[in-house]
Every structure is written in C-alpha cells, then in structure tokens.
Amino acid sequence: MPDRTLAARLGQLALALLNATLLLAVVLVFGVWLLIGRIQHFAADTADAQGDRTRAIGYLDSAQAPQDNAAVLLRKAQLLIADRRRADARSAALAASRCLERDAWQFRTLARVLTDCQDPESAREWLARAHTLFPGHPPILSDLATAE
C-alpha cells in the first residue's frame, strides 16, 4: 500500500513540474516577443534622432503585428508627418484608430496627427470621444478647447 501512495505522489509531482515548465516557456516566449518590440521602437527612435526617418519607419514596419498595434501605427504616423507625407500619415492614423487602447495618450496623438494632416473635423471627433472616456483629463480638455 505505501508503494502505491508514493507512486501516486511522484506522479502528481511530475505533472506539476511539467505544468510549471510549460507555463514558464509561455511566459518566456511572450517576454521575448515584447522585448523585441521595444527594441524595434528604440531603434526607430534612434534612427529618427539621427535624421533617418526612412530607416525609422522601416523599423516600425518590421515590428510585431504593426497593423493592429495602435502605438506602432501612431509613431509611424508621427514620423510620416515629419517627413511631409500627410496622406500616408493619415492612413496610418486611421488604421490606428481601429485598434486604439483605452489610453489618453493614443487619443491625443491620433487627434494631433489628424490635425497635422489638415483634418480638423476628425480630430475634434476623436478628442470628443477621448473627453467622454477621460472626463476632466487636463491635456485632453486643453486640446479640445484649442480644436474648437
């Protein structure tokens, strides 16, 4: 009887170790994925600081899932505005608008890019949405007052 209990406990321990190992592997893969994304953002900012916007945009285009990452798309739109490519910047901003997170910075950046793309009506709409989500947020109130 004691042998069966020991075997059962060892089996449970082995299963628990396997589960912990699998969980650790998932966490490590996700962590590496996030780290690579941060490195690409840093590389884009560095290239921009060196005055090479084309290379900076290339880094953002190669970022993980740039088509559904609002932060990547908004940064790309900012670089495109600085590169005087308004139509491309507006396209990137509108793509970002479809995947915005609940983040005041993203709403403000989207509105600024749309304003720089000479689309003040859309910028006001997004600022009004931001005001609904973040009532009393001073920078949004300031941007909204300026847009009116």
Tab-separated table of C-alpha atoms in Angstrom:
chain	number	residue	atom	x	y	z
A	1	MET	CA	0.000	0.000	0.000
A	2	PRO	CA	2.720	2.577	0.820
A	3	ASP	CA	4.332	1.977	-2.595
A	4	ARG	CA	1.150	2.962	-4.387
A	5	THR	CA	0.842	6.175	-2.377
A	6	LEU	CA	4.452	7.074	-3.104
A	7	ALA	CA	3.990	6.352	-6.802
A	8	ALA	CA	0.842	8.459	-6.910
A	9	ARG	CA	2.580	11.367	-5.187
A	10	LEU	CA	5.563	11.136	-7.536
A	11	GLY	CA	3.173	11.127	-10.494
A	12	GLN	CA	1.433	14.236	-9.176
A	13	LEU	CA	4.776	15.928	-8.600
A	14	ALA	CA	5.916	15.104	-12.147
A	15	LEU	CA	2.665	16.506	-13.573
A	16	ALA	CA	3.011	19.692	-11.518
A	17	LEU	CA	6.598	20.154	-12.719
A	18	LEU	CA	5.516	19.652	-16.318
A	19	ASN	CA	2.761	22.254	-15.953
A	20	ALA	CA	5.177	24.730	-14.354
A	21	THR	CA	7.693	24.178	-17.153
A	22	LEU	CA	5.070	24.779	-19.837
A	23	LEU	CA	3.874	27.942	-18.112
A	24	LEU	CA	7.436	29.222	-17.831
A	25	ALA	CA	8.013	28.554	-21.536
A	26	VAL	CA	4.910	30.548	-22.486
A	27	VAL	CA	5.950	33.451	-20.245
A	28	LEU	CA	9.464	33.463	-21.712
A	29	VAL	CA	8.228	33.454	-25.316
A	30	PHE	CA	5.807	36.304	-24.614
A	31	GLY	CA	8.529	38.248	-22.771
A	32	VAL	CA	10.960	37.886	-25.670
A	33	TRP	CA	8.240	38.993	-28.089
A	34	LEU	CA	7.627	42.140	-26.024
A	35	LEU	CA	11.340	42.825	-25.695
A	36	ILE	CA	11.874	42.601	-29.454
A	37	GLY	CA	9.029	45.071	-29.974
A	38	ARG	CA	10.614	47.512	-27.500
A	39	ILE	CA	13.990	47.163	-29.221
A	40	GLN	CA	12.392	47.986	-32.574
A	41	HIS	CA	10.736	51.079	-31.059
A	42	PHE	CA	14.093	52.138	-29.606
A	43	ALA	CA	15.813	51.546	-32.956
A	44	ALA	CA	13.146	53.655	-34.698
A	45	ASP	CA	13.576	56.492	-32.194
A	46	THR	CA	17.360	56.317	-32.571
A	47	ALA	CA	17.156	56.407	-36.369
A	48	ASP	CA	14.753	59.355	-36.149
A	49	ALA	CA	17.115	61.194	-33.800
A	50	GLN	CA	19.873	60.653	-36.362
A	51	GLY	CA	17.647	62.196	-39.032
A	52	ASP	CA	16.974	58.968	-40.939
A	53	ARG	CA	13.179	58.800	-40.939
A	54	THR	CA	13.054	56.248	-43.756
A	55	ARG	CA	15.028	53.766	-41.669
A	56	ALA	CA	12.926	54.625	-38.588
A	57	ILE	CA	9.717	53.888	-40.494
A	58	GLY	CA	11.274	50.640	-41.729
A	59	TYR	CA	11.929	49.560	-38.140
A	60	LEU	CA	8.307	50.247	-37.216
A	61	ASP	CA	7.043	48.383	-40.268
A	62	SER	CA	9.025	45.331	-39.161
A	63	ALA	CA	7.632	45.475	-35.606
A	64	GLN	CA	5.449	42.579	-34.492
A	65	ALA	CA	1.879	42.939	-35.758
A	66	PRO	CA	2.186	46.624	-36.736
A	67	GLN	CA	-1.210	46.554	-38.458
A	68	ASP	CA	-3.071	46.074	-35.169
A	69	ASN	CA	-0.800	47.917	-32.766
A	70	ALA	CA	-2.013	51.474	-32.257
A	71	ALA	CA	1.203	52.664	-30.594
A	72	VAL	CA	3.331	51.493	-33.550
A	73	LEU	CA	0.937	52.974	-36.104
A	74	LEU	CA	0.725	56.314	-34.287
A	75	ARG	CA	4.516	56.577	-34.010
A	76	LYS	CA	4.748	55.763	-37.715
A	77	ALA	CA	2.174	58.480	-38.451
A	78	GLN	CA	4.236	60.996	-36.459
A	79	LEU	CA	7.334	60.112	-38.475
A	80	LEU	CA	5.412	60.373	-41.731
A	81	ILE	CA	4.162	63.846	-40.741
A	82	ALA	CA	7.740	64.892	-40.001
A	83	ASP	CA	8.685	63.508	-43.426
A	84	ARG	CA	5.900	65.640	-45.014
A	85	ARG	CA	3.926	62.583	-46.160
A	86	ARG	CA	0.475	63.646	-44.970
A	87	ALA	CA	-1.592	61.147	-46.955
A	88	ASP	CA	0.448	58.226	-45.642
A	89	ALA	CA	0.348	59.659	-42.119
A	90	ARG	CA	-3.440	59.992	-42.275
A	91	SER	CA	-3.749	56.382	-43.462
A	92	ALA	CA	-1.567	55.160	-40.596
A	93	ALA	CA	-3.559	57.259	-38.104
A	94	LEU	CA	-6.888	55.927	-39.358
A	95	ALA	CA	-5.527	52.374	-39.157
A	96	ALA	CA	-4.508	53.127	-35.556
A	97	SER	CA	-7.998	54.423	-34.805
A	98	ARG	CA	-9.378	50.920	-35.379
A	99	CYS	CA	-7.244	49.416	-32.607
A	100	LEU	CA	-6.870	52.170	-30.008
A	101	GLU	CA	-6.435	51.085	-26.427
A	102	ARG	CA	-8.064	52.911	-23.537
A	103	ASP	CA	-5.133	55.311	-23.347
A	104	ALA	CA	-5.435	59.105	-23.326
A	105	TRP	CA	-2.025	59.469	-24.990
A	106	GLN	CA	-3.171	57.449	-28.007
A	107	PHE	CA	-6.335	59.509	-28.448
A	108	ARG	CA	-4.395	62.783	-28.178
A	109	THR	CA	-1.723	61.597	-30.610
A	110	LEU	CA	-4.357	60.479	-33.099
A	111	ALA	CA	-6.062	63.876	-32.887
A	112	ARG	CA	-2.765	65.723	-33.332
A	113	VAL	CA	-1.823	63.665	-36.377
A	114	LEU	CA	-5.243	64.270	-37.927
A	115	THR	CA	-4.888	67.991	-37.226
A	116	ASP	CA	-1.445	67.994	-38.844
A	117	CYS	CA	-2.982	66.161	-41.812
A	118	GLN	CA	-5.404	69.079	-42.115
A	119	ASP	CA	-8.422	67.082	-40.982
A	120	PRO	CA	-9.610	69.160	-38.002
A	121	GLU	CA	-13.132	67.716	-38.071
A	122	SER	CA	-11.926	64.172	-37.481
A	123	ALA	CA	-9.508	65.438	-34.840
A	124	ARG	CA	-12.383	67.106	-32.958
A	125	GLU	CA	-14.439	63.907	-33.142
A	126	TRP	CA	-11.604	61.874	-31.609
A	127	LEU	CA	-10.993	64.487	-28.932
A	128	ALA	CA	-14.718	64.410	-28.081
A	129	ARG	CA	-14.512	60.616	-27.748
A	130	ALA	CA	-11.419	60.998	-25.583
A	131	HIS	CA	-13.240	63.534	-23.400
A	132	THR	CA	-16.076	61.029	-22.945
A	133	LEU	CA	-13.622	58.307	-21.889
A	134	PHE	CA	-11.365	60.576	-19.821
A	135	PRO	CA	-13.523	63.373	-18.406
A	136	GLY	CA	-11.530	66.027	-16.630
A	137	HIS	CA	-8.209	64.977	-18.204
A	138	PRO	CA	-6.395	68.366	-18.449
A	139	PRO	CA	-4.404	67.778	-21.676
A	140	ILE	CA	-7.498	66.473	-23.465
A	141	LEU	CA	-9.548	69.426	-22.237
A	142	SER	CA	-6.819	71.760	-23.467
A	143	ASP	CA	-6.650	70.082	-26.888
A	144	LEU	CA	-10.433	70.096	-27.162
A	145	ALA	CA	-10.604	73.807	-26.316
A	146	THR	CA	-7.898	74.565	-28.872
A	147	ALA	CA	-9.682	72.500	-31.543
A	148	GLU	CA	-12.951	74.404	-31.061
